[in-house]
Amino acid sequence: MGNYYQEDIECASQEQIRTWQNERLVKQVKYVYDNVPYYRTRMKNKGVEPEDIKSVEDLHKLPFLTKDDLRDAYPYGLMARPLSDCVRIQSTSGTTGRRVVAFYTQHDIDLWDECCARAIMAAGGTKDDVVHVCYGYGLFTGGPGLNGGSHKVGSLTLPMSSGNTDRQIQFMTDLGSTILCCTPSYAAYLGEAIHERGVQDKIKLKAGIFGAEAWTEEMRRDIEKTLGIKAYDIYGLTEISGPGVSFECSEQTGMHINEDHFIAEIIDPATGEVLPEGEKGELVFTCITKEAFPLLRYRTRDICVLSRKKCSCGRTHVKMSKPMGRSDDMLIVKGVNVFPSQIETVLINQGFAANYQIIVSREKNSDSIEVQVELTPAMAADATFDKELTRKKLVSGLKDMLGILAEVTLVEPKSITRSEGKAVRVIDKRNLYQG
């Protein structure tokens, strides 16, 4: 097993990175044009031929792909290789419409494992670590991605999958897990469960690699304190490959994108115009090394910022900020853009854990938003705790953050269902009132 801190790649000069990207992009555009009729038609409709793409500077000439395109082309319409060349599929966890199914050749799997190995190495992982993977396995990319990356590093891998918290903690203590891989909401739940059982002194965790859902800096600090670890962000999409498209290093100021495999752009989500570095907008990815399912200019709907500011870890690949929300998951309430992360920030800053639920309703053409917030056990046990005063402070804090009034309901500890996968934060009931 090799050292997957690949200094010659991860610390390459900007000129070398751009050379790789130019060469691979030109080759990939021709490959997709020749092998994917769906995308070839899209290019022709835009008046673009492969010869028009000579470098990354020409990327803006290509049409975008969206999740709707993937659903329209389901299941095989965007494949660039025969099914006989593919060794695996993965799928999104979506519950509406057609699922998005991604295909992988063995080459694609190897590159994906390598990207995840880089993420583990960036979190301090070595062949001497015990990597505890409790992302879901099966069709979801979380478990398989970090599992493969851990194997590349040479770490002892515990393929726990999600759920069965008692078993998770037993293996964590018995086998000395040192790196935890799961969703941030489940990491918070594990921390809570470990302290309830009084076994925190038996936990040997040093780091966690958390992704698959949005989480705030406040939640990061809370997890780090509860589990006694350093918490690293990881990013990916099933459509692009899975986790490992980008990852945090020890500086924790953004996630390095694996630019030898992916080209990132930031666009205005309304106009599609490419924005300069440092501007906030929608993240777009182009795959330049994938074989079976190579997407060009795929709109992620994630809102973030790119930066090439020098990083103390020595890596030179561009960083993306933690996504600030999703252009398609954003709630519009009373004409105001509302992201769950904004609400989470207010709650954690006022001493609450990240256990909450947002309920949006509509009656008589008027929207309302309610935030159900769990009391901490300490609050519930304190006879002097003033629930009404606390509720009013939360209402005031949320109004300052959101610009609109949100009702707050304080509920008992553990009354909101815990998540062992992606947390369900929002219940939007407004469709129930549509005629």
CSV table of C-alpha atoms in Angstrom, one decimal:
chain,number,residue,atom,x,y,z
A,1,MET,CA,0.0,0.0,0.0
A,2,GLY,CA,1.3,3.4,-0.9
A,3,ASN,CA,1.4,6.8,0.7
A,4,TYR,CA,-1.5,8.6,-0.8
A,5,TYR,CA,-0.2,12.0,0.1
A,6,GLN,CA,0.9,12.4,-3.6
A,7,GLU,CA,3.1,15.4,-3.3
A,8,ASP,CA,4.0,15.5,-7.0
A,9,ILE,CA,0.3,15.8,-7.8
A,10,GLU,CA,-1.3,17.5,-4.7
A,11,CYS,CA,1.5,20.2,-4.5
A,12,ALA,CA,2.0,20.7,-8.2
A,13,SER,CA,2.4,24.2,-9.6
A,14,GLN,CA,-0.6,26.0,-11.0
A,15,GLU,CA,1.0,25.8,-14.5
A,16,GLN,CA,1.3,22.0,-14.2
A,17,ILE,CA,-2.3,21.6,-13.0
A,18,ARG,CA,-3.6,23.7,-15.9
A,19,THR,CA,-1.5,21.7,-18.4
A,20,TRP,CA,-3.0,18.4,-17.1
A,21,GLN,CA,-6.5,19.9,-17.2
A,22,ASN,CA,-6.1,21.3,-20.7
A,23,GLU,CA,-4.8,18.0,-22.1
A,24,ARG,CA,-7.4,15.9,-20.4
A,25,LEU,CA,-10.3,18.2,-21.1
A,26,VAL,CA,-9.6,18.2,-24.9
A,27,LYS,CA,-9.4,14.4,-24.9
A,28,GLN,CA,-12.5,14.0,-22.7
A,29,VAL,CA,-14.7,16.3,-24.8
A,30,LYS,CA,-13.9,14.3,-27.9
A,31,TYR,CA,-14.4,11.0,-26.0
A,32,VAL,CA,-17.9,12.1,-24.8
A,33,TYR,CA,-18.9,13.5,-28.2
A,34,ASP,CA,-18.0,10.3,-29.9
A,35,ASN,CA,-19.6,8.0,-27.3
A,36,VAL,CA,-22.6,9.7,-25.7
A,37,PRO,CA,-25.3,10.5,-28.2
A,38,TYR,CA,-27.3,12.5,-25.6
A,39,TYR,CA,-24.5,14.9,-25.0
A,40,ARG,CA,-23.5,15.0,-28.6
A,41,THR,CA,-27.0,16.3,-29.5
A,42,ARG,CA,-26.7,18.9,-26.7
A,43,MET,CA,-23.4,20.1,-28.1
A,44,LYS,CA,-24.7,20.3,-31.7
A,45,ASN,CA,-27.8,22.2,-30.5
A,46,LYS,CA,-25.4,24.8,-29.0
A,47,GLY,CA,-23.3,24.8,-32.2
A,48,VAL,CA,-20.2,23.3,-30.5
A,49,GLU,CA,-17.8,20.8,-32.0
A,50,PRO,CA,-15.0,19.0,-30.2
A,51,GLU,CA,-12.4,21.0,-32.1
A,52,ASP,CA,-13.8,24.2,-30.5
A,53,ILE,CA,-12.5,23.1,-27.1
A,54,LYS,CA,-8.7,23.7,-27.0
A,55,SER,CA,-8.2,24.5,-23.3
A,56,VAL,CA,-10.0,25.2,-20.1
A,57,GLU,CA,-10.6,28.7,-21.3
A,58,ASP,CA,-13.1,27.2,-23.8
A,59,LEU,CA,-15.1,25.3,-21.2
A,60,HIS,CA,-17.8,28.0,-21.1
A,61,LYS,CA,-18.7,27.0,-24.7
A,62,LEU,CA,-20.0,23.7,-23.6
A,63,PRO,CA,-23.7,23.2,-22.5
A,64,PHE,CA,-24.5,22.5,-18.9
A,65,LEU,CA,-25.9,19.2,-17.6
A,66,THR,CA,-28.4,19.1,-14.8
A,67,LYS,CA,-30.0,16.5,-12.7
A,68,ASP,CA,-33.1,16.7,-14.9
A,69,ASP,CA,-30.8,15.6,-17.8
A,70,LEU,CA,-29.6,12.6,-15.8
A,71,ARG,CA,-33.2,11.7,-15.1
A,72,ASP,CA,-34.3,12.1,-18.7
A,73,ALA,CA,-31.4,9.9,-19.8
A,74,TYR,CA,-32.0,7.2,-17.2
A,75,PRO,CA,-30.7,4.6,-17.1
A,76,TYR,CA,-28.2,4.2,-19.9
A,77,GLY,CA,-28.4,7.5,-21.9
A,78,LEU,CA,-25.3,9.1,-20.6
A,79,MET,CA,-23.0,6.1,-20.5
A,80,ALA,CA,-19.8,6.4,-22.5
A,81,ARG,CA,-18.8,2.7,-22.3
A,82,PRO,CA,-20.6,-0.6,-23.0
A,83,LEU,CA,-22.3,-2.1,-20.0
A,84,SER,CA,-19.9,-5.0,-20.3
A,85,ASP,CA,-17.0,-2.7,-19.4
A,86,CYS,CA,-18.7,-1.5,-16.1
A,87,VAL,CA,-18.2,-3.2,-12.8
A,88,ARG,CA,-20.5,-1.3,-10.5
A,89,ILE,CA,-23.4,1.2,-10.2
A,90,GLN,CA,-24.2,3.6,-7.4
A,91,SER,CA,-27.3,5.7,-7.0
A,92,THR,CA,-28.6,8.8,-5.3
A,93,SER,CA,-30.9,8.5,-2.3
A,94,GLY,CA,-33.6,10.6,-3.9
A,95,THR,CA,-37.2,9.7,-3.1
A,96,THR,CA,-38.9,11.7,-5.9
A,97,GLY,CA,-38.8,11.2,-9.6
A,98,ARG,CA,-36.3,8.9,-11.3
A,99,ARG,CA,-33.2,8.0,-9.4
A,100,VAL,CA,-29.8,9.1,-10.7
A,101,VAL,CA,-27.7,6.0,-11.5
A,102,ALA,CA,-24.0,6.3,-12.0
A,103,PHE,CA,-21.8,3.7,-13.7
A,104,TYR,CA,-18.1,2.8,-13.0
A,105,THR,CA,-15.4,0.9,-14.8
A,106,GLN,CA,-12.6,-0.6,-12.7
A,107,HIS,CA,-10.5,2.4,-13.7
A,108,ASP,CA,-13.2,4.7,-12.3
A,109,ILE,CA,-13.3,2.8,-9.0
A,110,ASP,CA,-9.5,2.9,-8.7
A,111,LEU,CA,-9.4,6.7,-9.2
A,112,TRP,CA,-12.3,7.2,-6.8
A,113,ASP,CA,-10.5,5.1,-4.1
A,114,GLU,CA,-7.4,7.2,-4.7
A,115,CYS,CA,-9.3,10.4,-4.2
A,116,CYS,CA,-10.8,9.1,-0.9
A,117,ALA,CA,-7.3,7.9,0.2
A,118,ARG,CA,-6.1,11.5,-0.2
A,119,ALA,CA,-8.9,12.6,2.0
A,120,ILE,CA,-7.9,10.1,4.7
A,121,MET,CA,-4.3,11.1,4.5
A,122,ALA,CA,-5.2,14.8,4.8
A,123,ALA,CA,-7.0,13.9,8.0
A,124,GLY,CA,-3.8,12.3,9.4
A,125,GLY,CA,-4.6,8.8,8.4
A,126,THR,CA,-1.9,6.1,7.9
A,127,LYS,CA,-1.7,2.3,7.6
A,128,ASP,CA,-1.6,2.2,11.4
A,129,ASP,CA,-5.1,3.7,11.8
A,130,VAL,CA,-8.4,1.9,12.3
A,131,VAL,CA,-10.9,3.6,10.0
A,132,HIS,CA,-14.5,3.2,11.3
A,133,VAL,CA,-16.9,3.7,8.3
A,134,CYS,CA,-20.5,4.1,9.3
A,135,TYR,CA,-21.8,5.8,6.2
A,136,GLY,CA,-24.4,3.7,4.5
A,137,TYR,CA,-23.2,1.1,2.1
A,138,GLY,CA,-25.2,-0.4,-0.8
A,139,LEU,CA,-26.2,2.0,-3.5
A,140,PHE,CA,-25.2,5.1,-1.4
A,141,THR,CA,-21.7,6.2,-2.3
A,142,GLY,CA,-20.5,7.1,1.3
A,143,GLY,CA,-19.6,3.7,2.6
A,144,PRO,CA,-18.0,2.3,-0.6
A,145,GLY,CA,-16.0,5.4,-1.2
A,146,LEU,CA,-14.4,5.7,2.2
A,147,ASN,CA,-14.0,1.9,2.4
A,148,GLY,CA,-12.0,1.9,-0.8
A,149,GLY,CA,-10.0,4.9,0.3
A,150,SER,CA,-9.1,3.2,3.6
A,151,HIS,CA,-7.9,0.1,1.7
A,152,LYS,CA,-5.7,2.2,-0.5
A,153,VAL,CA,-4.0,3.8,2.5
A,154,GLY,CA,-3.6,0.4,4.1
A,155,SER,CA,-5.6,1.1,7.2
A,156,LEU,CA,-7.6,-1.5,9.1
A,157,THR,CA,-11.1,-0.9,7.8
A,158,LEU,CA,-14.3,-1.4,9.8
A,159,PRO,CA,-17.2,-1.5,7.3
A,160,MET,CA,-19.8,-0.9,9.9
A,161,SER,CA,-22.5,0.8,7.7
A,162,SER,CA,-25.1,2.9,9.5
A,163,GLY,CA,-27.3,2.1,12.4
A,164,ASN,CA,-27.1,-0.1,15.5
A,165,THR,CA,-25.4,2.5,17.7
A,166,ASP,CA,-24.7,0.1,20.5
A,167,ARG,CA,-22.7,-2.1,18.1
A,168,GLN,CA,-20.9,0.9,16.7
A,169,ILE,CA,-19.7,2.0,20.1
A,170,GLN,CA,-18.8,-1.6,21.1
A,171,PHE,CA,-16.5,-2.0,18.0
A,172,MET,CA,-15.2,1.5,18.5
A,173,THR,CA,-14.0,0.7,22.0
A,174,ASP,CA,-13.0,-3.0,21.4
A,175,LEU,CA,-11.0,-2.4,18.2
A,176,GLY,CA,-9.7,1.1,19.0
A,177,SER,CA,-11.2,3.0,16.1
A,178,THR,CA,-9.1,6.1,15.4
A,179,ILE,CA,-10.9,7.7,12.4
A,180,LEU,CA,-14.6,8.0,12.2
A,181,CYS,CA,-16.4,8.4,8.8
A,182,CYS,CA,-20.1,9.2,8.8
A,183,THR,CA,-22.6,12.1,8.4
A,184,PRO,CA,-22.1,15.0,10.8
A,185,SER,CA,-25.6,14.5,12.3
A,186,TYR,CA,-24.7,10.8,13.1
A,187,ALA,CA,-21.4,11.9,14.6
A,188,ALA,CA,-23.2,14.3,16.9
A,189,TYR,CA,-25.6,11.4,17.8
A,190,LEU,CA,-22.7,9.1,18.5
A,191,GLY,CA,-21.0,11.7,20.7
A,192,GLU,CA,-24.2,12.0,22.7
A,193,ALA,CA,-24.6,8.3,23.0
A,194,ILE,CA,-21.0,7.8,24.1
A,195,HIS,CA,-21.4,10.3,26.9
A,196,GLU,CA,-24.7,8.7,28.0
A,197,ARG,CA,-23.0,5.4,28.3
A,198,GLY,CA,-20.0,6.9,30.1
A,199,VAL,CA,-17.4,5.3,27.8
A,200,GLN,CA,-15.7,8.4,26.5
A,201,ASP,CA,-12.4,7.4,28.2
A,202,LYS,CA,-12.4,4.2,26.2
A,203,ILE,CA,-12.7,6.0,22.8
A,204,LYS,CA,-9.4,6.4,20.9
A,205,LEU,CA,-10.7,8.5,18.0
A,206,LYS,CA,-8.4,11.3,16.8
A,207,ALA,CA,-10.2,12.5,13.6
A,208,GLY,CA,-13.5,12.3,11.8
A,209,ILE,CA,-14.3,12.7,8.1
A,210,PHE,CA,-17.9,13.9,7.8
A,211,GLY,CA,-20.0,14.7,4.7
A,212,ALA,CA,-23.2,13.9,2.7
A,213,GLU,CA,-25.1,16.7,4.4
A,214,ALA,CA,-24.7,20.4,5.3
A,215,TRP,CA,-23.2,21.3,8.6
A,216,THR,CA,-22.1,24.5,10.2
A,217,GLU,CA,-18.8,25.6,11.8
A,218,GLU,CA,-20.7,25.7,15.1
A,219,MET,CA,-21.7,22.1,14.7
A,220,ARG,CA,-18.1,21.2,13.8
A,221,ARG,CA,-16.9,22.7,17.1
A,222,ASP,CA,-19.6,20.9,19.0
A,223,ILE,CA,-18.6,17.5,17.5
A,224,GLU,CA,-14.9,18.1,18.1
A,225,LYS,CA,-15.6,18.9,21.7
A,226,THR,CA,-17.9,16.0,22.3
A,227,LEU,CA,-15.8,13.4,20.6
A,228,GLY,CA,-12.4,14.9,21.4
A,229,ILE,CA,-11.3,14.8,17.7
A,230,LYS,CA,-10.5,17.1,14.8
A,231,ALA,CA,-13.4,17.1,12.3
A,232,TYR,CA,-12.7,17.2,8.6
A,233,ASP,CA,-15.2,18.0,5.8
A,234,ILE,CA,-15.4,15.9,2.7
A,235,TYR,CA,-17.5,16.6,-0.4
A,236,GLY,CA,-18.8,14.6,-3.4
A,237,LEU,CA,-21.8,13.7,-5.5
A,238,THR,CA,-22.9,10.4,-6.8
A,239,GLU,CA,-23.2,12.0,-10.2
A,240,ILE,CA,-19.5,12.9,-10.2
A,241,SER,CA,-18.1,9.8,-8.4
A,242,GLY,CA,-19.0,10.1,-4.7
A,243,PRO,CA,-17.1,11.4,-1.6
A,244,GLY,CA,-13.5,12.5,-2.3
A,245,VAL,CA,-14.2,15.1,-5.1
A,246,SER,CA,-12.8,17.5,-2.5
A,247,PHE,CA,-11.6,17.2,1.1
A,248,GLU,CA,-10.3,19.3,4.0
A,249,CYS,CA,-6.7,19.4,5.2
A,250,SER,CA,-5.4,20.4,8.6
A,251,GLU,CA,-6.0,24.1,8.0
A,252,GLN,CA,-9.8,23.5,7.8
A,253,THR,CA,-10.4,26.6,5.7
A,254,GLY,CA,-12.0,24.9,2.7
A,255,MET,CA,-11.8,21.6,0.8
A,256,HIS,CA,-9.1,21.0,-1.8
A,257,ILE,CA,-10.6,19.8,-5.1
A,258,ASN,CA,-8.8,17.0,-6.9
A,259,GLU,CA,-8.0,19.1,-9.9
A,260,ASP,CA,-6.2,16.4,-11.8
A,261,HIS,CA,-9.6,14.7,-12.1
A,262,PHE,CA,-12.2,17.5,-11.9
A,263,ILE,CA,-12.4,21.0,-13.2
A,264,ALA,CA,-14.5,23.4,-11.0
A,265,GLU,CA,-16.3,26.5,-12.1
A,266,ILE,CA,-18.5,29.0,-10.2
A,267,ILE,CA,-21.5,30.4,-12.1
A,268,ASP,CA,-24.3,32.8,-11.5
A,269,PRO,CA,-27.2,30.3,-10.9
A,270,ALA,CA,-29.7,32.6,-12.6
A,271,THR,CA,-27.7,33.5,-15.8
A,272,GLY,CA,-25.1,30.7,-16.1
A,273,GLU,CA,-22.4,33.3,-16.4
A,274,VAL,CA,-19.0,32.1,-15.2
A,275,LEU,CA,-17.9,34.2,-12.1
A,276,PRO,CA,-14.3,35.1,-11.1
A,277,GLU,CA,-12.5,33.5,-8.3
A,278,GLY,CA,-13.7,34.7,-4.9
A,279,GLU,CA,-17.3,35.3,-6.1
A,280,LYS,CA,-20.1,33.3,-4.5
A,281,GLY,CA,-22.2,31.2,-6.9
A,282,GLU,CA,-23.2,27.7,-8.0
A,283,LEU,CA,-20.5,25.1,-8.3
A,284,VAL,CA,-20.1,23.3,-11.6
A,285,PHE,CA,-17.9,20.2,-12.2
A,286,THR,CA,-16.4,18.7,-15.3
A,287,CYS,CA,-14.9,15.1,-15.1
A,288,ILE,CA,-11.7,14.8,-17.0
A,289,THR,CA,-10.6,11.2,-16.2
A,290,LYS,CA,-13.8,9.2,-15.8
A,291,GLU,CA,-14.6,6.5,-18.3
A,292,ALA,CA,-18.1,5.1,-17.8
A,293,PHE,CA,-20.1,8.2,-16.8
A,294,PRO,CA,-18.1,11.3,-17.6
A,295,LEU,CA,-20.2,14.4,-17.0
A,296,LEU,CA,-19.2,17.8,-18.5
A,297,ARG,CA,-20.2,21.0,-16.8
A,298,TYR,CA,-22.6,19.4,-14.3
A,299,ARG,CA,-24.5,21.9,-12.2
A,300,THR,CA,-24.3,20.7,-8.6
A,301,ARG,CA,-26.8,23.4,-7.2
A,302,ASP,CA,-24.4,23.9,-4.3
A,303,ILE,CA,-23.6,27.5,-3.5
A,304,CYS,CA,-19.9,28.2,-2.6
A,305,VAL,CA,-16.7,30.1,-3.3
A,306,LEU,CA,-13.4,29.0,-4.9
A,307,SER,CA,-10.0,30.2,-3.6
A,308,ARG,CA,-6.4,29.7,-4.6
A,309,LYS,CA,-5.0,31.4,-1.5
A,310,LYS,CA,-1.8,29.6,-0.4
A,311,CYS,CA,-2.5,26.8,2.0
A,312,SER,CA,-0.3,26.0,5.0
A,313,CYS,CA,-0.6,22.3,4.2
A,314,GLY,CA,1.4,22.8,1.0
A,315,ARG,CA,-1.4,21.5,-1.3
A,316,THR,CA,-1.9,23.7,-4.3
A,317,HIS,CA,-5.2,22.4,-5.6
A,318,VAL,CA,-8.0,25.0,-5.5
A,319,LYS,CA,-10.2,25.1,-2.4
A,320,MET,CA,-14.0,25.2,-2.3
A,321,SER,CA,-15.7,26.7,0.7
A,322,LYS,CA,-18.1,24.6,2.7
A,323,PRO,CA,-21.4,24.8,0.7
A,324,MET,CA,-23.5,27.7,2.0
A,325,GLY,CA,-26.7,26.0,0.8
A,326,ARG,CA,-28.2,24.6,-2.3
A,327,SER,CA,-30.0,26.6,-4.9
A,328,ASP,CA,-32.6,23.9,-5.2
A,329,ASP,CA,-33.0,23.0,-1.5
A,330,MET,CA,-33.2,26.6,-0.4
A,331,LEU,CA,-36.5,27.5,1.2
A,332,ILE,CA,-38.3,30.6,0.0
A,333,VAL,CA,-40.6,31.7,2.9
A,334,LYS,CA,-42.5,35.0,2.5
A,335,GLY,CA,-40.2,35.9,-0.4
A,336,VAL,CA,-37.1,35.4,1.7
A,337,ASN,CA,-34.3,32.9,1.0
A,338,VAL,CA,-33.9,30.6,4.0
A,339,PHE,CA,-31.2,28.0,4.5
A,340,PRO,CA,-31.3,25.4,7.3
A,341,SER,CA,-27.7,26.2,8.1
A,342,GLN,CA,-28.7,29.7,9.1
A,343,ILE,CA,-31.1,28.3,11.7
A,344,GLU,CA,-28.6,25.8,13.0
A,345,THR,CA,-26.0,28.6,13.5
A,346,VAL,CA,-28.5,30.5,15.8
A,347,LEU,CA,-29.4,27.5,17.8
A,348,ILE,CA,-25.8,26.4,18.5
A,349,ASN,CA,-24.7,29.9,19.3
A,350,GLN,CA,-27.5,30.0,22.0
A,351,GLY,CA,-26.3,26.7,23.6
A,352,PHE,CA,-28.5,24.2,21.9
A,353,ALA,CA,-27.4,20.9,20.2
A,354,ALA,CA,-28.1,20.4,16.4
A,355,ASN,CA,-31.3,18.6,17.1
A,356,TYR,CA,-34.1,20.5,15.4
A,357,GLN,CA,-36.8,20.4,12.7
A,358,ILE,CA,-38.1,23.1,10.4
A,359,ILE,CA,-41.8,22.9,9.5
A,360,VAL,CA,-43.1,25.2,6.8
A,361,SER,CA,-46.8,25.6,6.2
A,362,ARG,CA,-49.2,27.6,4.1
A,363,GLU,CA,-52.7,28.7,5.1
A,364,LYS,CA,-54.8,31.3,3.3
A,365,ASN,CA,-51.9,32.0,0.9
A,366,SER,CA,-49.7,33.0,3.8
A,367,ASP,CA,-46.5,31.0,4.6
A,368,SER,CA,-45.4,30.3,8.2
A,369,ILE,CA,-42.3,28.7,9.5
A,370,GLU,CA,-41.9,26.8,12.8
A,371,VAL,CA,-38.6,25.6,14.3
A,372,GLN,CA,-38.9,22.8,16.8
A,373,VAL,CA,-35.9,22.8,19.1
A,374,GLU,CA,-34.9,20.1,21.6
A,375,LEU,CA,-34.0,21.2,25.1
A,376,THR,CA,-30.6,19.9,26.3
A,377,PRO,CA,-30.8,17.4,29.2
A,378,ALA,CA,-29.3,20.1,31.4
A,379,MET,CA,-31.9,22.7,30.5
A,380,ALA,CA,-34.7,20.2,31.1
A,381,ALA,CA,-33.4,19.3,34.5
A,382,ASP,CA,-32.8,22.9,35.7
A,383,ALA,CA,-35.8,24.0,37.8
A,384,THR,CA,-34.8,27.6,37.3
A,385,PHE,CA,-34.6,27.4,33.5
A,386,ASP,CA,-36.9,29.9,31.9
A,387,LYS,CA,-38.3,28.3,28.8
A,388,GLU,CA,-40.4,31.3,27.7
A,389,LEU,CA,-37.5,33.7,28.0
A,390,THR,CA,-35.2,31.3,26.1
A,391,ARG,CA,-37.9,30.8,23.4
A,392,LYS,CA,-38.2,34.6,22.9
A,393,LYS,CA,-34.4,34.9,22.6
A,394,LEU,CA,-34.4,32.2,19.9
A,395,VAL,CA,-37.3,34.0,18.0
A,396,SER,CA,-35.3,37.2,18.2
A,397,GLY,CA,-32.1,35.6,17.0
A,398,LEU,CA,-33.8,33.8,14.1
A,399,LYS,CA,-35.5,37.1,13.0
A,400,ASP,CA,-32.1,38.9,13.0
A,401,MET,CA,-30.6,36.0,11.0
A,402,LEU,CA,-33.5,35.4,8.5
A,403,GLY,CA,-35.2,38.7,8.3
A,404,ILE,CA,-38.6,37.1,8.9
A,405,LEU,CA,-40.5,35.8,12.0
A,406,ALA,CA,-40.1,32.1,12.8
A,407,GLU,CA,-42.1,30.6,15.6
A,408,VAL,CA,-40.1,28.5,18.0
A,409,THR,CA,-41.4,25.4,19.9
A,410,LEU,CA,-39.1,24.0,22.6
A,411,VAL,CA,-39.6,20.2,22.9
A,412,GLU,CA,-38.2,17.7,25.4
A,413,PRO,CA,-34.8,16.0,24.9
A,414,LYS,CA,-34.7,13.1,22.5
A,415,SER,CA,-38.3,13.9,21.2
A,416,ILE,CA,-37.0,14.6,17.7
A,417,THR,CA,-36.1,11.4,15.8
A,418,ARG,CA,-32.4,10.9,15.5
A,419,SER,CA,-30.8,10.2,12.1
A,420,GLU,CA,-28.4,7.4,11.4
A,421,GLY,CA,-27.9,8.7,7.8
A,422,LYS,CA,-28.8,12.1,6.4
A,423,ALA,CA,-30.8,14.1,8.8
A,424,VAL,CA,-34.3,15.2,7.8
A,425,ARG,CA,-34.3,18.8,8.9
A,426,VAL,CA,-37.2,20.3,6.8
A,427,ILE,CA,-40.8,19.3,6.5
A,428,ASP,CA,-42.5,21.5,3.9
A,429,LYS,CA,-46.3,21.0,4.1
A,430,ARG,CA,-47.1,23.7,1.6
A,431,ASN,CA,-47.9,21.2,-1.1
A,432,LEU,CA,-50.7,19.9,1.0
A,433,TYR,CA,-52.6,23.1,0.6
A,434,GLN,CA,-52.3,23.4,-3.1
A,435,GLY,CA,-55.5,23.0,-5.0
